[in-house]
mmCIF file with all atom_site columns, C-alpha atoms in Angstrom:
data_model
loop_
_atom_site.group_PDB
_atom_site.id
_atom_site.type_symbol
_atom_site.label_atom_id
_atom_site.label_alt_id
_atom_site.label_comp_id
_atom_site.label_asym_id
_atom_site.label_entity_id
_atom_site.label_seq_id
_atom_site.pdbx_PDB_ins_code
_atom_site.Cartn_x
_atom_site.Cartn_y
_atom_site.Cartn_z
_atom_site.occupancy
_atom_site.B_iso_or_equiv
_atom_site.pdbx_formal_charge
_atom_site.auth_seq_id
_atom_site.auth_comp_id
_atom_site.auth_asym_id
_atom_site.auth_atom_id
_atom_site.pdbx_PDB_model_num
ATOM 1   C CA . MET O 1 1   ? 68.872 135.002 -193.354 1.00 67.00 ? 13  MET O CA 1
ATOM 2   C CA . GLN O 1 2   ? 72.174 136.725 -192.559 1.00 74.00 ? 14  GLN O CA 1
ATOM 3   C CA . SER O 1 3   ? 71.759 136.763 -188.973 1.00 90.00 ? 15  SER O CA 1
ATOM 4   C CA . PHE O 1 4   ? 71.853 132.894 -188.889 1.00 93.00 ? 16  PHE O CA 1
ATOM 5   C CA . ILE O 1 5   ? 75.291 132.726 -190.623 1.00 94.00 ? 17  ILE O CA 1
ATOM 6   C CA . ASP O 1 6   ? 76.441 135.562 -188.011 1.00 94.00 ? 18  ASP O CA 1
ATOM 7   C CA . ASN O 1 7   ? 75.359 134.007 -184.791 1.00 94.00 ? 19  ASN O CA 1
ATOM 8   C CA . LEU O 1 8   ? 76.185 130.367 -185.994 1.00 94.00 ? 20  LEU O CA 1
ATOM 9   C CA . LYS O 1 9   ? 79.531 131.589 -186.638 1.00 94.00 ? 21  LYS O CA 1
ATOM 10  C CA . ASP O 1 10  ? 79.752 133.613 -183.303 1.00 94.00 ? 22  ASP O CA 1
ATOM 11  C CA . LEU O 1 11  ? 78.593 130.342 -181.477 1.00 94.00 ? 23  LEU O CA 1
ATOM 12  C CA . ILE O 1 12  ? 81.127 128.008 -183.634 1.00 94.00 ? 24  ILE O CA 1
ATOM 13  C CA . LEU O 1 13  ? 83.957 130.452 -182.233 1.00 93.00 ? 25  LEU O CA 1
ATOM 14  C CA . GLU O 1 14  ? 82.871 130.752 -178.752 1.00 92.00 ? 26  GLU O CA 1
ATOM 15  C CA . SER O 1 15  ? 82.918 126.621 -178.658 1.00 91.00 ? 27  SER O CA 1
ATOM 16  C CA . ASN O 1 16  ? 86.491 126.548 -179.483 1.00 93.00 ? 28  ASN O CA 1
ATOM 17  C CA . LEU O 1 17  ? 85.748 123.809 -181.679 1.00 88.00 ? 29  LEU O CA 1
ATOM 18  C CA . SER O 1 18  ? 86.641 122.203 -184.761 1.00 90.00 ? 30  SER O CA 1
ATOM 19  C CA . LEU O 1 19  ? 83.730 121.702 -187.077 1.00 88.00 ? 31  LEU O CA 1
ATOM 20  C CA . ARG O 1 20  ? 84.943 117.829 -186.969 1.00 91.00 ? 32  ARG O CA 1
ATOM 21  C CA . GLN O 1 21  ? 84.245 117.653 -183.105 1.00 92.00 ? 33  GLN O CA 1
ATOM 22  C CA . LEU O 1 22  ? 81.539 120.409 -183.601 1.00 93.00 ? 34  LEU O CA 1
ATOM 23  C CA . ALA O 1 23  ? 79.400 117.536 -185.743 1.00 93.00 ? 35  ALA O CA 1
ATOM 24  C CA . GLN O 1 24  ? 80.504 114.715 -183.592 1.00 94.00 ? 36  GLN O CA 1
ATOM 25  C CA . ASP O 1 25  ? 79.040 116.415 -180.319 1.00 93.00 ? 37  ASP O CA 1
ATOM 26  C CA . SER O 1 26  ? 75.868 117.926 -181.885 1.00 92.00 ? 38  SER O CA 1
ATOM 27  C CA . GLY O 1 27  ? 74.657 115.336 -184.320 1.00 92.00 ? 39  GLY O CA 1
ATOM 28  C CA . VAL O 1 28  ? 75.003 117.771 -187.329 1.00 94.00 ? 40  VAL O CA 1
ATOM 29  C CA . SER O 1 29  ? 77.555 116.809 -189.725 1.00 94.00 ? 41  SER O CA 1
ATOM 30  C CA . ALA O 1 30  ? 80.834 119.241 -190.725 1.00 93.00 ? 42  ALA O CA 1
ATOM 31  C CA . MET O 1 31  ? 79.279 119.366 -194.529 1.00 94.00 ? 43  MET O CA 1
ATOM 32  C CA . GLN O 1 32  ? 76.250 120.626 -193.264 1.00 95.00 ? 44  GLN O CA 1
ATOM 33  C CA . TYR O 1 33  ? 77.861 123.270 -191.035 1.00 94.00 ? 45  TYR O CA 1
ATOM 34  C CA . SER O 1 34  ? 79.712 124.076 -193.918 1.00 94.00 ? 46  SER O CA 1
ATOM 35  C CA . ARG O 1 35  ? 76.707 124.593 -196.119 1.00 94.00 ? 47  ARG O CA 1
ATOM 36  C CA . TYR O 1 36  ? 74.978 126.993 -193.497 1.00 94.00 ? 48  TYR O CA 1
ATOM 37  C CA . LEU O 1 37  ? 78.050 129.063 -193.402 1.00 93.00 ? 49  LEU O CA 1
ATOM 38  C CA . ASN O 1 38  ? 77.839 129.497 -196.749 1.00 94.00 ? 50  ASN O CA 1
ATOM 39  C CA . GLY O 1 39  ? 74.323 130.336 -196.977 1.00 92.00 ? 51  GLY O CA 1
ATOM 40  C CA . SER O 1 40  ? 72.165 127.245 -197.201 1.00 93.00 ? 52  SER O CA 1
ATOM 41  C CA . THR O 1 41  ? 69.144 127.240 -194.883 1.00 91.00 ? 53  THR O CA 1
ATOM 42  C CA . PRO O 1 42  ? 68.980 124.186 -192.425 1.00 94.00 ? 54  PRO O CA 1
ATOM 43  C CA . THR O 1 43  ? 65.770 122.082 -191.909 1.00 93.00 ? 55  THR O CA 1
ATOM 44  C CA . VAL O 1 44  ? 64.056 123.168 -189.031 1.00 91.00 ? 56  VAL O CA 1
ATOM 45  C CA . ASP O 1 45  ? 64.744 119.900 -187.294 1.00 90.00 ? 57  ASP O CA 1
ATOM 46  C CA . THR O 1 46  ? 68.840 120.976 -187.916 1.00 94.00 ? 58  THR O CA 1
ATOM 47  C CA . THR O 1 47  ? 68.201 124.342 -186.331 1.00 93.00 ? 59  THR O CA 1
ATOM 48  C CA . LEU O 1 48  ? 67.005 122.639 -183.465 1.00 90.00 ? 60  LEU O CA 1
ATOM 49  C CA . LYS O 1 49  ? 69.618 120.610 -183.199 1.00 91.00 ? 61  LYS O CA 1
ATOM 50  C CA . ILE O 1 50  ? 72.051 123.353 -183.503 1.00 93.00 ? 62  ILE O CA 1
ATOM 51  C CA . ALA O 1 51  ? 70.092 125.489 -180.654 1.00 91.00 ? 63  ALA O CA 1
ATOM 52  C CA . LYS O 1 52  ? 69.858 122.732 -178.147 1.00 88.00 ? 64  LYS O CA 1
ATOM 53  C CA . TYR O 1 53  ? 73.650 121.644 -178.702 1.00 91.00 ? 65  TYR O CA 1
ATOM 54  C CA . PHE O 1 54  ? 74.570 125.675 -178.114 1.00 91.00 ? 66  PHE O CA 1
ATOM 55  C CA . LYS O 1 55  ? 71.665 125.884 -175.766 1.00 88.00 ? 67  LYS O CA 1
ATOM 56  C CA . CYS O 1 56  ? 70.151 129.165 -177.224 1.00 90.00 ? 68  CYS O CA 1
ATOM 57  C CA . SER O 1 57  ? 67.027 130.101 -178.365 1.00 89.00 ? 69  SER O CA 1
ATOM 58  C CA . LEU O 1 58  ? 66.000 129.814 -182.215 1.00 92.00 ? 70  LEU O CA 1
ATOM 59  C CA . ASP O 1 59  ? 65.030 133.241 -181.869 1.00 93.00 ? 71  ASP O CA 1
ATOM 60  C CA . TYR O 1 60  ? 68.505 134.614 -181.031 1.00 93.00 ? 72  TYR O CA 1
ATOM 61  C CA . LEU O 1 61  ? 70.115 132.016 -183.361 1.00 94.00 ? 73  LEU O CA 1
ATOM 62  C CA . LEU O 1 62  ? 68.196 133.214 -186.307 1.00 94.00 ? 74  LEU O CA 1
ATOM 63  C CA . GLY O 1 63  ? 68.308 137.072 -185.142 1.00 93.00 ? 75  GLY O CA 1
ATOM 64  C CA . LEU O 1 64  ? 65.212 137.692 -183.410 1.00 92.00 ? 76  LEU O CA 1
ATOM 65  C CA . THR O 1 65  ? 66.564 139.070 -180.406 1.00 90.00 ? 77  THR O CA 1
ATOM 66  C CA . ASP O 1 66  ? 70.209 139.504 -179.023 1.00 88.00 ? 78  ASP O CA 1
ATOM 67  C CA . ILE O 1 67  ? 69.407 137.624 -175.975 1.00 82.00 ? 79  ILE O CA 1
ATOM 68  C CA . LYS O 1 68  ? 71.013 134.216 -176.355 1.00 80.00 ? 80  LYS O CA 1
ATOM 69  C CA . ASN O 1 69  ? 70.425 132.080 -173.297 1.00 72.00 ? 81  ASN O CA 1
ATOM 70  C CA . TYR O 1 70  ? 67.679 129.946 -173.386 1.00 64.00 ? 82  TYR O CA 1
ATOM 71  C CA . THR O 1 71  ? 66.337 130.168 -169.898 1.00 59.00 ? 83  THR O CA 1
ATOM 72  C CA . ASN O 1 72  ? 62.564 130.771 -169.869 1.00 56.00 ? 84  ASN O CA 1
ATOM 73  C CA . TYR O 1 73  ? 61.653 127.391 -170.882 1.00 52.00 ? 85  TYR O CA 1
ATOM 74  C CA . LYS O 1 74  ? 61.317 123.996 -169.100 1.00 52.00 ? 86  LYS O CA 1
ATOM 75  C CA . THR O 1 75  ? 62.877 122.065 -172.188 1.00 54.00 ? 87  THR O CA 1
ATOM 76  C CA . TYR O 1 76  ? 65.098 122.446 -175.664 1.00 56.00 ? 88  TYR O CA 1
ATOM 77  C CA . ASN O 1 77  ? 62.910 119.933 -177.150 1.00 63.00 ? 89  ASN O CA 1
ATOM 78  C CA . SER O 1 78  ? 60.000 121.226 -179.390 1.00 70.00 ? 90  SER O CA 1
ATOM 79  C CA . ASP O 1 79  ? 56.397 119.949 -180.228 1.00 74.00 ? 91  ASP O CA 1
ATOM 80  C CA . MET O 1 80  ? 55.913 120.680 -183.680 1.00 77.00 ? 92  MET O CA 1
ATOM 81  C CA . SER O 1 81  ? 52.445 119.166 -183.460 1.00 79.00 ? 93  SER O CA 1
ATOM 82  C CA . LYS O 1 82  ? 51.423 122.616 -181.772 1.00 84.00 ? 94  LYS O CA 1
ATOM 83  C CA . PHE O 1 83  ? 53.027 124.877 -184.519 1.00 89.00 ? 95  PHE O CA 1
ATOM 84  C CA . ILE O 1 84  ? 49.620 125.288 -186.435 1.00 90.00 ? 96  ILE O CA 1
ATOM 85  C CA . ASN O 1 85  ? 47.501 126.084 -183.109 1.00 90.00 ? 97  ASN O CA 1
ATOM 86  C CA . ASN O 1 86  ? 50.509 128.527 -182.041 1.00 92.00 ? 98  ASN O CA 1
ATOM 87  C CA . TYR O 1 87  ? 50.438 130.045 -185.809 1.00 93.00 ? 99  TYR O CA 1
ATOM 88  C CA . HIS O 1 88  ? 46.469 130.515 -185.297 1.00 93.00 ? 100 HIS O CA 1
ATOM 89  C CA . LYS O 1 89  ? 46.982 131.882 -181.947 1.00 95.00 ? 101 LYS O CA 1
ATOM 90  C CA . LEU O 1 90  ? 49.123 134.827 -183.511 1.00 95.00 ? 102 LEU O CA 1
ATOM 91  C CA . LEU O 1 91  ? 46.776 135.494 -186.204 1.00 95.00 ? 103 LEU O CA 1
ATOM 92  C CA . LYS O 1 92  ? 44.323 136.239 -183.591 1.00 96.00 ? 104 LYS O CA 1
ATOM 93  C CA . GLU O 1 93  ? 46.085 138.282 -181.836 1.00 96.00 ? 105 GLU O CA 1
ATOM 94  C CA . ASN O 1 94  ? 46.841 140.364 -184.891 1.00 96.00 ? 106 ASN O CA 1
ATOM 95  C CA . ASN O 1 95  ? 43.224 140.187 -185.785 1.00 96.00 ? 107 ASN O CA 1
ATOM 96  C CA . ILE O 1 96  ? 44.284 138.716 -189.344 1.00 94.00 ? 108 ILE O CA 1
ATOM 97  C CA . THR O 1 97  ? 43.297 135.836 -191.337 1.00 93.00 ? 109 THR O CA 1
ATOM 98  C CA . HIS O 1 98  ? 45.553 133.202 -192.768 1.00 91.00 ? 110 HIS O CA 1
ATOM 99  C CA . TYR O 1 99  ? 44.631 134.007 -196.114 1.00 89.00 ? 111 TYR O CA 1
ATOM 100 C CA . LYS O 1 100 ? 45.521 137.958 -195.844 1.00 90.00 ? 112 LYS O CA 1
ATOM 101 C CA . PHE O 1 101 ? 48.562 137.010 -194.373 1.00 92.00 ? 113 PHE O CA 1
ATOM 102 C CA . MET O 1 102 ? 49.723 134.937 -196.512 1.00 89.00 ? 114 MET O CA 1
ATOM 103 C CA . ARG O 1 103 ? 48.712 136.908 -199.568 1.00 87.00 ? 115 ARG O CA 1
ATOM 104 C CA . ASP O 1 104 ? 50.847 139.633 -198.419 1.00 86.00 ? 116 ASP O CA 1
ATOM 105 C CA . SER O 1 105 ? 53.899 137.477 -198.326 1.00 89.00 ? 117 SER O CA 1
ATOM 106 C CA . GLU O 1 106 ? 55.618 135.346 -200.679 1.00 85.00 ? 118 GLU O CA 1
ATOM 107 C CA . PHE O 1 107 ? 54.147 132.037 -200.039 1.00 87.00 ? 119 PHE O CA 1
ATOM 108 C CA . ASP O 1 108 ? 51.342 130.119 -201.089 1.00 85.00 ? 120 ASP O CA 1
ATOM 109 C CA . GLU O 1 109 ? 47.991 130.508 -199.275 1.00 81.00 ? 121 GLU O CA 1
ATOM 110 C CA . SER O 1 110 ? 47.419 126.755 -199.311 1.00 85.00 ? 122 SER O CA 1
ATOM 111 C CA . ILE O 1 111 ? 50.270 126.058 -197.278 1.00 86.00 ? 123 ILE O CA 1
ATOM 112 C CA . ILE O 1 112 ? 48.123 125.584 -194.299 1.00 85.00 ? 124 ILE O CA 1
ATOM 113 C CA . ARG O 1 113 ? 46.436 122.468 -195.707 1.00 84.00 ? 125 ARG O CA 1
ATOM 114 C CA . HIS O 1 114 ? 49.795 120.752 -195.740 1.00 86.00 ? 126 HIS O CA 1
ATOM 115 C CA . TRP O 1 115 ? 50.780 121.855 -192.173 1.00 86.00 ? 127 TRP O CA 1
ATOM 116 C CA . ALA O 1 116 ? 46.973 120.482 -191.267 1.00 80.00 ? 128 ALA O CA 1
ATOM 117 C CA . LEU O 1 117 ? 48.409 117.124 -192.606 1.00 82.00 ? 129 LEU O CA 1
ATOM 118 C CA . GLY O 1 118 ? 51.212 117.137 -190.356 1.00 80.00 ? 130 GLY O CA 1
ATOM 119 C CA . SER O 1 119 ? 53.881 118.885 -192.702 1.00 85.00 ? 131 SER O CA 1
ATOM 120 C CA . LYS O 1 120 ? 56.736 120.844 -191.140 1.00 87.00 ? 132 LYS O CA 1
ATOM 121 C CA . PRO O 1 121 ? 56.752 124.050 -191.825 1.00 91.00 ? 133 PRO O CA 1
ATOM 122 C CA . ARG O 1 122 ? 60.129 125.685 -193.482 1.00 90.00 ? 134 ARG O CA 1
ATOM 123 C CA . LEU O 1 123 ? 62.687 127.710 -191.499 1.00 91.00 ? 135 LEU O CA 1
ATOM 124 C CA . ASP O 1 124 ? 61.851 130.809 -193.652 1.00 91.00 ? 136 ASP O CA 1
ATOM 125 C CA . VAL O 1 125 ? 58.223 130.721 -192.943 1.00 92.00 ? 137 VAL O CA 1
ATOM 126 C CA . ILE O 1 126 ? 58.653 130.319 -189.521 1.00 93.00 ? 138 ILE O CA 1
ATOM 127 C CA . TYR O 1 127 ? 60.739 133.146 -189.076 1.00 94.00 ? 139 TYR O CA 1
ATOM 128 C CA . TYR O 1 128 ? 58.392 135.446 -191.575 1.00 94.00 ? 140 TYR O CA 1
ATOM 129 C CA . ILE O 1 129 ? 55.557 134.437 -189.534 1.00 95.00 ? 141 ILE O CA 1
ATOM 130 C CA . ALA O 1 130 ? 56.923 135.330 -186.034 1.00 95.00 ? 142 ALA O CA 1
ATOM 131 C CA . LYS O 1 131 ? 58.882 138.483 -187.625 1.00 94.00 ? 143 LYS O CA 1
ATOM 132 C CA . ASN O 1 132 ? 56.054 139.837 -189.027 1.00 95.00 ? 144 ASN O CA 1
ATOM 133 C CA . LEU O 1 133 ? 53.220 138.690 -186.332 1.00 95.00 ? 145 LEU O CA 1
ATOM 134 C CA . GLY O 1 134 ? 55.535 139.487 -183.247 1.00 93.00 ? 146 GLY O CA 1
ATOM 135 C CA . GLY O 1 135 ? 55.996 136.366 -182.322 1.00 90.00 ? 147 GLY O CA 1
ATOM 136 C CA . SER O 1 136 ? 58.525 133.925 -180.455 1.00 91.00 ? 148 SER O CA 1
ATOM 137 C CA . ILE O 1 137 ? 60.363 130.923 -183.194 1.00 92.00 ? 149 ILE O CA 1
ATOM 138 C CA . ASP O 1 138 ? 60.760 129.121 -180.042 1.00 89.00 ? 150 ASP O CA 1
ATOM 139 C CA . GLU O 1 139 ? 56.907 129.407 -178.882 1.00 88.00 ? 151 GLU O CA 1
ATOM 140 C CA . LEU O 1 140 ? 55.627 128.728 -182.437 1.00 91.00 ? 152 LEU O CA 1
ATOM 141 C CA . VAL O 1 141 ? 57.492 125.449 -182.705 1.00 89.00 ? 153 VAL O CA 1
ATOM 142 C CA . GLY O 1 142 ? 56.402 124.522 -179.105 1.00 85.00 ? 154 GLY O CA 1
ATOM 143 C CA . ARG O 1 143 ? 59.574 124.952 -177.514 1.00 81.00 ? 155 ARG O CA 1
ATOM 144 C CA . TYR O 1 144 ? 58.565 125.867 -174.227 1.00 66.00 ? 156 TYR O CA 1
#
């Protein structure tokens, strides 16, 4: 997720804040920022905090678009309960089943059972879905 690292670096430089001050203002620790800048993948919740702080879309932060501003949505919050429905909608639009889509990926087909029970998908899974089904990460996670 090199685009994430590059975009995060740019956002941090543009903010003209130290990691310490950024951590205080954003609610994400300086150590977490340091790990992400060195290649660790954040959770969905942490990525949402970062995007909300910088007022950018998840699609921009993760490199699916060059458009930084997050102006098409009514809120910076998300509603992850909408994820599974939004995922099914993308599958239907692409005329593909979950099992075929996941079989062609590196992810376990049974992952949908965890989502149905309320587990949040990993960020790399959401990225993969959006990139390969032509969707928006922001819309997938209910960020309207």
